[in-house]
């Protein structure tokens, strides 16, 4: 029995690569339909994340020329994770399974076959796991490794070398949509759903065209998001550090009293200045970490919409049941 598959592709200023991506996926869909794996009403859903270039116009043209392409447009740039969620929320009630992949062809469309096999074998979630990182810059490769280690040390169950290329069954999508947080880190949330999962290994290619939308600043922001939305370990570290410094200060106190009563002049300036600066620095860092969490609580407490959909280019029959009220059509 063939299933209705949606492939959700977030696009932010992707005019340079979009047509090529569309053509590659179109060919993939054609072969999957003719093999009877997916039904011919399966769709490729582009999510325009507030692009400033011709991205939305290209999506319109694609939709006009071939109903396999659908598109939703978000009001403004909501970020990669929110764009993915907007697409998944729209697809959830329309499909049997949805795949998410990047617009730049770094995620290999040929891995879709293996994902569908695992789905047919009973997996609700199939993670695309990259086999190697040769194509990434040395910097990106190393920072990514450090990040995965850090996340594991902090207790978040993220899948090693998996980004946002994955398949989810309709059941898993419905479960995901129950997560109401605005600070989204999908690759940490999805393993928490706990449905049967599988992995498919693929070779991550180079961006086919255009520029990366994740400069170092955005990478760091995303890493902080990942850690703070899954772990309070940084706050615990501050507490431990506080106890440690308190312990050291008792030793210093004893030492200074001994020096005082044995009649030695207190050695002064260097240690005083050093301790003032180091403790001051640690306090600032600690406040910063607390601030990070308070900021997130603030954002969550507002309960603002995670994205707002302004337009949906769809099939007539497709009326999505938007569970997530934060997405408005
Ligand atoms: N993206 C998005 N909104 C953003 C930033 C990125 O929808 O604010 C999309 C982008 O169009 C691409 C995917 O997220 O499809 C991954 O971005 P990119 O390839 O630039 O990241 P990299 O692979 O360099 O980490
Ligand atoms: Mg990319």
Tab-separated table of C-alpha atoms and ligand atoms in Angstrom:
chain	number	residue	atom	x	y	z
A	1	UNK	CA	0.000	0.000	0.000
A	2	UNK	CA	1.434	3.360	-0.919
A	3	UNK	CA	1.527	6.193	1.577
A	4	UNK	CA	1.013	9.914	1.231
A	5	UNK	CA	4.406	11.474	1.862
A	6	UNK	CA	5.069	15.156	2.537
A	7	UNK	CA	8.607	16.514	2.344
A	8	UNK	CA	8.960	19.768	4.258
A	9	UNK	CA	11.729	22.108	3.134
A	10	UNK	CA	12.456	25.354	4.989
A	11	UNK	CA	13.771	28.057	2.671
A	12	UNK	CA	15.364	31.331	3.637
A	13	UNK	CA	16.791	33.250	0.683
A	14	UNK	CA	17.338	30.096	-1.326
A	15	UNK	CA	16.719	31.430	-4.859
A	16	UNK	CA	20.136	30.163	-5.969
A	17	UNK	CA	19.408	26.533	-5.258
A	18	UNK	CA	15.642	26.102	-5.077
A	19	UNK	CA	14.944	25.049	-8.654
A	20	UNK	CA	17.675	22.446	-8.565
A	21	UNK	CA	16.382	21.057	-5.277
A	22	UNK	CA	12.853	20.988	-6.666
A	23	UNK	CA	14.002	19.112	-9.774
A	24	UNK	CA	15.959	16.530	-7.771
A	25	UNK	CA	13.049	15.860	-5.455
A	26	UNK	CA	10.545	15.800	-8.296
A	27	UNK	CA	12.574	13.031	-9.947
A	28	UNK	CA	12.788	11.160	-6.649
A	29	UNK	CA	9.026	11.417	-6.153
A	30	UNK	CA	8.372	10.229	-9.696
A	31	UNK	CA	10.376	7.082	-9.125
A	32	UNK	CA	8.835	6.435	-5.702
A	33	UNK	CA	5.341	6.848	-7.167
A	34	UNK	CA	6.065	4.515	-10.052
A	35	UNK	CA	7.480	1.937	-7.624
A	36	UNK	CA	4.223	2.149	-5.708
A	37	UNK	CA	5.964	3.252	-2.499
A	38	UNK	CA	4.230	6.616	-2.219
A	39	UNK	CA	0.871	7.749	-3.565
A	40	UNK	CA	0.646	10.226	-6.413
A	41	UNK	CA	-0.897	12.837	-4.143
A	42	UNK	CA	2.334	12.998	-2.140
A	43	UNK	CA	3.636	16.540	-1.888
A	44	UNK	CA	6.803	18.595	-1.563
A	45	UNK	CA	6.051	21.461	0.830
A	46	UNK	CA	8.344	24.466	0.724
A	47	UNK	CA	8.220	26.817	3.693
A	48	UNK	CA	9.258	30.337	2.825
A	49	UNK	CA	10.814	31.725	5.994
A	50	UNK	CA	10.509	35.433	5.261
A	51	UNK	CA	12.956	35.456	2.355
A	52	UNK	CA	14.025	38.776	0.882
A	53	UNK	CA	14.898	37.357	-2.511
A	54	UNK	CA	12.840	35.629	-5.207
A	55	UNK	CA	12.313	32.442	-3.158
A	56	UNK	CA	8.539	32.829	-2.740
A	57	UNK	CA	8.070	33.728	-6.403
A	58	UNK	CA	9.948	30.566	-7.380
A	59	UNK	CA	7.766	28.495	-5.032
A	60	UNK	CA	4.653	30.046	-6.610
A	61	UNK	CA	5.909	29.217	-10.094
A	62	UNK	CA	6.696	25.655	-9.059
A	63	UNK	CA	3.237	25.221	-7.533
A	64	UNK	CA	1.610	26.730	-10.611
A	65	UNK	CA	3.481	24.366	-12.923
A	66	UNK	CA	3.113	21.129	-10.980
A	67	UNK	CA	0.716	20.275	-8.145
A	68	UNK	CA	3.356	18.112	-6.454
A	69	UNK	CA	4.792	21.367	-5.113
A	70	UNK	CA	3.036	23.156	-2.303
A	71	UNK	CA	4.225	26.189	-0.374
A	72	UNK	CA	3.549	28.099	2.783
A	73	UNK	CA	4.780	31.564	3.448
A	74	UNK	CA	5.546	32.833	6.925
A	75	UNK	CA	5.143	36.432	7.992
A	76	UNK	CA	8.765	37.425	8.509
A	77	UNK	CA	11.866	35.369	9.235
A	78	UNK	CA	10.979	33.005	12.085
A	79	UNK	CA	14.123	30.889	11.972
A	80	UNK	CA	14.913	27.420	10.684
A	81	UNK	CA	13.310	25.497	13.587
A	82	UNK	CA	10.053	27.454	13.495
A	83	UNK	CA	9.885	27.112	9.732
A	84	UNK	CA	10.247	23.348	10.079
A	85	UNK	CA	7.509	23.279	12.695
A	86	UNK	CA	5.169	25.363	10.541
A	87	UNK	CA	5.618	22.847	7.711
A	88	UNK	CA	5.194	19.824	9.962
A	89	UNK	CA	2.103	21.244	11.626
A	90	UNK	CA	0.537	21.876	8.239
A	91	UNK	CA	1.463	18.412	6.967
A	92	UNK	CA	0.498	16.528	10.146
A	93	UNK	CA	-3.165	16.017	9.361
A	94	UNK	CA	-2.652	15.601	5.611
A	95	UNK	CA	0.023	12.919	5.330
A	96	UNK	CA	0.944	9.434	6.500
A	97	UNK	CA	4.566	10.453	6.967
A	98	UNK	CA	6.633	13.614	6.586
A	99	UNK	CA	10.309	14.088	5.880
A	100	UNK	CA	12.168	17.288	6.688
A	101	UNK	CA	15.230	18.282	4.737
A	102	UNK	CA	17.302	21.374	3.995
A	103	UNK	CA	16.828	23.329	0.789
A	104	UNK	CA	20.482	23.203	-0.199
A	105	UNK	CA	20.731	19.477	-1.122
A	106	UNK	CA	23.190	18.794	1.690
A	107	UNK	CA	20.711	16.130	2.794
A	108	UNK	CA	20.819	13.371	0.200
A	109	UNK	CA	17.402	12.819	-1.450
A	110	UNK	CA	18.490	9.248	-2.242
A	111	UNK	CA	18.351	8.454	1.476
A	112	UNK	CA	14.565	8.866	1.308
A	113	UNK	CA	14.142	5.313	-0.057
A	114	UNK	CA	15.876	3.816	2.971
A	115	UNK	CA	13.853	6.053	5.308
A	116	UNK	CA	10.609	4.828	3.774
A	117	UNK	CA	11.763	1.223	4.140
A	118	UNK	CA	12.394	1.749	7.837
A	119	UNK	CA	9.003	3.427	8.149
A	120	UNK	CA	7.359	0.450	6.436
A	121	UNK	CA	9.245	-1.754	8.894
A	122	UNK	CA	7.490	-0.053	11.795
A	123	UNK	CA	9.675	2.924	12.760
A	124	UNK	CA	7.738	6.082	13.600
A	125	UNK	CA	10.845	8.225	13.493
A	126	UNK	CA	13.773	7.686	11.135
A	127	UNK	CA	16.851	9.788	11.780
A	128	UNK	CA	19.135	10.693	8.897
A	129	UNK	CA	22.629	10.302	10.283
A	130	UNK	CA	25.577	11.608	8.338
A	131	UNK	CA	28.337	9.093	7.775
A	132	UNK	CA	31.188	11.568	7.670
A	133	UNK	CA	31.934	15.243	7.907
A	134	UNK	CA	34.618	15.489	5.253
A	135	UNK	CA	32.742	18.153	3.312
A	136	UNK	CA	32.356	20.497	6.263
A	137	UNK	CA	35.123	22.901	7.173
A	138	UNK	CA	37.500	21.724	9.908
A	139	UNK	CA	36.070	24.436	12.131
A	140	UNK	CA	32.462	23.352	11.669
A	141	UNK	CA	33.355	19.675	12.104
A	142	UNK	CA	35.179	20.236	15.388
A	143	UNK	CA	32.672	22.635	16.879
A	144	UNK	CA	29.907	20.173	16.001
A	145	UNK	CA	31.749	17.334	17.785
A	146	UNK	CA	32.255	19.463	20.891
A	147	UNK	CA	28.576	20.388	20.808
A	148	UNK	CA	27.351	16.778	20.665
A	149	UNK	CA	29.644	15.799	23.532
A	150	UNK	CA	28.460	18.758	25.574
A	151	UNK	CA	24.810	17.959	24.942
A	152	UNK	CA	25.303	14.367	26.051
A	153	UNK	CA	27.194	15.457	29.132
A	154	UNK	CA	24.236	17.717	29.947
A	155	UNK	CA	21.826	14.826	29.582
A	156	UNK	CA	19.975	15.666	26.337
A	157	UNK	CA	19.306	12.571	24.250
A	158	UNK	CA	20.273	13.911	20.857
A	159	UNK	CA	21.225	11.493	18.106
A	160	UNK	CA	24.876	11.729	17.192
A	161	UNK	CA	25.566	13.339	13.793
A	162	UNK	CA	21.892	13.868	13.105
A	163	UNK	CA	20.583	17.304	12.201
A	164	UNK	CA	17.074	17.893	10.891
A	165	UNK	CA	16.906	15.347	8.082
A	166	UNK	CA	14.356	12.850	9.332
A	167	UNK	CA	11.120	11.060	8.669
A	168	UNK	CA	8.213	11.134	11.084
A	169	UNK	CA	4.968	9.200	10.970
A	170	UNK	CA	1.662	11.058	11.321
A	171	UNK	CA	1.401	9.665	14.849
A	172	UNK	CA	4.810	11.048	15.783
A	173	UNK	CA	3.880	14.423	14.254
A	174	UNK	CA	0.726	14.611	16.357
A	175	UNK	CA	2.859	13.881	19.411
A	176	UNK	CA	5.416	16.526	18.489
A	177	UNK	CA	2.695	19.127	18.175
A	178	UNK	CA	1.810	18.663	21.836
A	179	UNK	CA	5.134	20.285	22.753
A	180	UNK	CA	4.224	23.898	23.333
A	181	UNK	CA	7.602	25.527	23.814
A	182	UNK	CA	8.639	28.576	21.831
A	183	UNK	CA	12.364	27.924	22.333
A	184	UNK	CA	12.536	25.197	19.750
A	185	UNK	CA	15.296	22.640	19.444
A	186	UNK	CA	13.650	19.901	17.426
A	187	UNK	CA	16.500	17.438	17.378
A	188	UNK	CA	16.388	17.343	21.164
A	189	UNK	CA	12.585	17.202	21.415
A	190	UNK	CA	11.913	14.435	18.937
A	191	UNK	CA	13.860	11.670	20.744
A	192	UNK	CA	11.731	12.543	23.799
A	193	UNK	CA	8.588	11.407	21.964
A	194	UNK	CA	9.791	7.877	22.529
A	195	UNK	CA	8.145	6.097	19.596
A	196	UNK	CA	10.059	3.304	17.798
A	197	UNK	CA	12.887	4.833	15.811
A	198	UNK	CA	15.558	3.831	13.323
A	199	UNK	CA	18.556	5.437	11.657
A	200	UNK	CA	19.584	5.792	8.054
A	201	UNK	CA	23.143	6.738	7.205
A	202	UNK	CA	23.851	9.135	4.367
A	203	UNK	CA	26.773	11.128	3.112
A	204	UNK	CA	26.249	14.833	3.682
A	205	UNK	CA	27.128	16.774	0.568
A	206	UNK	CA	28.198	20.331	0.045
A	207	UNK	CA	25.650	23.122	-0.288
A	208	UNK	CA	24.627	22.949	-3.966
A	209	UNK	CA	24.469	26.752	-4.355
A	210	UNK	CA	24.020	29.911	-2.334
A	211	UNK	CA	25.431	30.740	1.068
A	212	UNK	CA	25.011	29.159	4.505
A	213	UNK	CA	22.318	30.810	6.624
A	214	UNK	CA	24.067	29.690	9.785
A	215	UNK	CA	26.982	32.016	10.416
A	216	UNK	CA	29.107	31.367	13.520
A	217	UNK	CA	26.935	33.717	15.578
A	218	UNK	CA	23.778	31.785	14.704
A	219	UNK	CA	25.534	28.474	15.412
A	220	UNK	CA	26.503	29.621	18.888
A	221	UNK	CA	22.984	30.903	19.542
A	222	UNK	CA	21.551	27.581	18.403
A	223	UNK	CA	23.967	25.632	20.627
A	224	UNK	CA	23.009	27.731	23.667
A	225	UNK	CA	19.355	27.172	22.793
A	226	UNK	CA	19.969	23.420	22.649
A	227	UNK	CA	21.623	23.303	26.032
A	228	UNK	CA	19.336	25.645	27.906
A	229	UNK	CA	16.134	24.103	26.578
A	230	UNK	CA	17.117	20.620	27.742
A	231	UNK	CA	19.216	20.940	30.825
A	232	UNK	CA	19.610	22.928	34.014
A	233	UNK	CA	23.132	21.502	34.354
A	234	UNK	CA	24.754	24.950	33.813
A	235	UNK	CA	22.873	26.315	36.834
A	236	UNK	CA	23.983	23.312	38.905
A	237	UNK	CA	27.556	23.932	37.779
A	238	UNK	CA	27.317	27.465	39.181
A	239	UNK	CA	26.149	26.068	42.515
A	240	UNK	CA	29.032	23.602	42.627
A	241	UNK	CA	31.456	26.344	41.693
A	242	UNK	CA	30.006	28.524	44.456
A	243	UNK	CA	30.580	25.806	47.045
A	244	UNK	CA	34.106	25.281	45.782
A	245	UNK	CA	34.945	28.977	46.011
A	246	UNK	CA	33.389	29.155	49.465
A	247	UNK	CA	35.617	26.265	50.535
A	248	UNK	CA	38.707	27.984	49.126
A	249	UNK	CA	37.754	31.205	50.909
A	250	UNK	CA	37.691	29.350	54.261
A	251	UNK	CA	41.206	28.092	53.572
A	252	UNK	CA	42.290	31.622	52.696
A	253	UNK	CA	40.689	32.906	55.895
A	254	UNK	CA	42.560	30.370	58.023
A	255	UNK	CA	45.775	31.168	56.191
A	256	UNK	CA	45.396	34.918	56.748
A	257	UNK	CA	44.553	34.477	60.436
A	258	UNK	CA	47.640	32.303	60.909
A	259	UNK	CA	49.772	34.879	59.099
A	260	UNK	CA	48.232	37.622	61.236
A	261	UNK	CA	48.814	35.932	64.590
A	262	UNK	CA	52.313	34.743	63.739
A	263	UNK	CA	53.181	38.356	63.157
A	264	UNK	CA	53.846	38.252	59.445
A	265	UNK	CA	52.735	41.271	57.550
A	266	UNK	CA	49.901	40.369	55.262
A	267	UNK	CA	51.077	40.066	51.745
A	268	UNK	CA	48.696	42.155	49.932
A	269	UNK	CA	48.095	43.676	46.668
A	270	UNK	CA	48.552	40.895	44.113
A	271	UNK	CA	46.304	38.363	45.817
A	272	UNK	CA	43.652	40.950	46.611
A	273	UNK	CA	43.469	42.262	43.098
A	274	UNK	CA	43.541	38.776	41.615
A	275	UNK	CA	40.752	37.508	43.796
A	276	UNK	CA	38.587	40.555	43.243
A	277	UNK	CA	38.880	40.135	39.502
A	278	UNK	CA	38.504	36.382	39.360
A	279	UNK	CA	35.528	36.243	41.710
A	280	UNK	CA	34.009	39.241	39.939
A	281	UNK	CA	34.423	37.471	36.618
A	282	UNK	CA	32.862	34.291	37.917
A	283	UNK	CA	29.929	36.227	39.315
A	284	UNK	CA	29.326	37.882	35.972
A	285	UNK	CA	29.424	34.553	34.147
A	286	UNK	CA	27.049	33.049	36.692
A	287	UNK	CA	24.639	35.937	36.345
A	288	UNK	CA	24.844	35.540	32.594
A	289	UNK	CA	23.919	31.867	32.796
A	290	UNK	CA	20.994	32.616	35.095
A	291	UNK	CA	19.964	35.425	32.794
A	292	UNK	CA	19.926	33.006	29.856
A	293	UNK	CA	17.341	30.885	31.668
A	294	UNK	CA	15.306	33.811	32.921
A	295	UNK	CA	15.220	35.198	29.388
A	296	UNK	CA	13.865	31.907	28.155
A	297	UNK	CA	11.231	31.733	30.878
A	298	UNK	CA	10.228	35.253	29.852
A	299	UNK	CA	9.868	34.258	26.214
A	300	UNK	CA	7.919	31.098	27.095
A	301	UNK	CA	5.609	32.972	29.447
A	302	UNK	CA	4.535	35.324	26.701
A	303	UNK	CA	3.231	32.383	24.685
A	304	UNK	CA	3.641	34.281	21.437
A	305	UNK	CA	2.911	32.500	18.169
A	306	UNK	CA	5.934	30.598	16.930
A	307	UNK	CA	5.123	31.559	13.368
A	308	UNK	CA	2.286	33.084	11.435
A	309	UNK	CA	1.339	31.648	8.089
A	310	UNK	CA	0.235	34.256	5.575
A	311	UNK	CA	-0.384	32.033	2.590
A	312	UNK	CA	-0.727	28.340	1.804
A	313	UNK	CA	-0.435	27.156	-1.786
A	314	UNK	CA	-2.191	23.814	-1.608
A	315	UNK	CA	-4.416	21.248	-3.244
A	316	UNK	CA	-8.085	22.088	-3.001
A	317	UNK	CA	-8.810	19.029	-0.869
A	318	UNK	CA	-6.099	19.848	1.662
A	319	UNK	CA	-7.551	21.574	4.662
A	320	UNK	CA	-5.006	21.130	7.428
A	321	UNK	CA	-6.188	20.632	10.944
A	322	UNK	CA	-3.804	22.964	12.724
A	323	UNK	CA	-3.408	21.596	16.227
A	324	UNK	CA	-0.882	24.256	17.061
A	325	UNK	CA	-2.944	27.342	17.656
A	326	UNK	CA	0.199	29.396	17.540
A	327	UNK	CA	0.205	28.894	13.797
A	328	UNK	CA	-2.476	31.021	12.235
A	329	UNK	CA	-3.630	30.756	8.659
B	1	LIG	N1	16.799	28.373	7.063
B	1	LIG	C1	15.548	28.921	7.370
B	1	LIG	N2	15.484	30.044	8.145
B	1	LIG	C2	16.603	30.654	8.668
B	1	LIG	C3	17.865	30.063	8.392
B	1	LIG	C4	17.921	28.932	7.590
B	1	LIG	O1	14.519	28.415	6.934
B	1	LIG	O2	16.466	31.649	9.370
B	1	LIG	C5	16.867	27.167	6.221
B	1	LIG	C6	17.760	27.282	5.004
B	1	LIG	O3	17.060	27.843	3.915
B	1	LIG	C7	18.126	25.825	4.762
B	1	LIG	C8	18.178	25.242	6.158
B	1	LIG	O4	17.447	26.135	6.989
B	1	LIG	O5	17.147	25.124	4.037
B	1	LIG	C9	19.584	25.073	6.684
B	1	LIG	O6	20.312	26.277	6.513
B	1	LIG	P1	21.798	26.300	5.923
B	1	LIG	O7	21.949	25.281	4.847
B	1	LIG	O8	22.108	27.693	5.531
B	1	LIG	O9	22.643	25.888	7.200
B	1	LIG	P2	24.008	25.037	7.221
B	1	LIG	O10	23.753	23.793	6.409
B	1	LIG	O11	25.047	25.904	6.630
B	1	LIG	O12	24.221	24.734	8.683
B	2	LIG	MG1	23.141	23.730	4.578
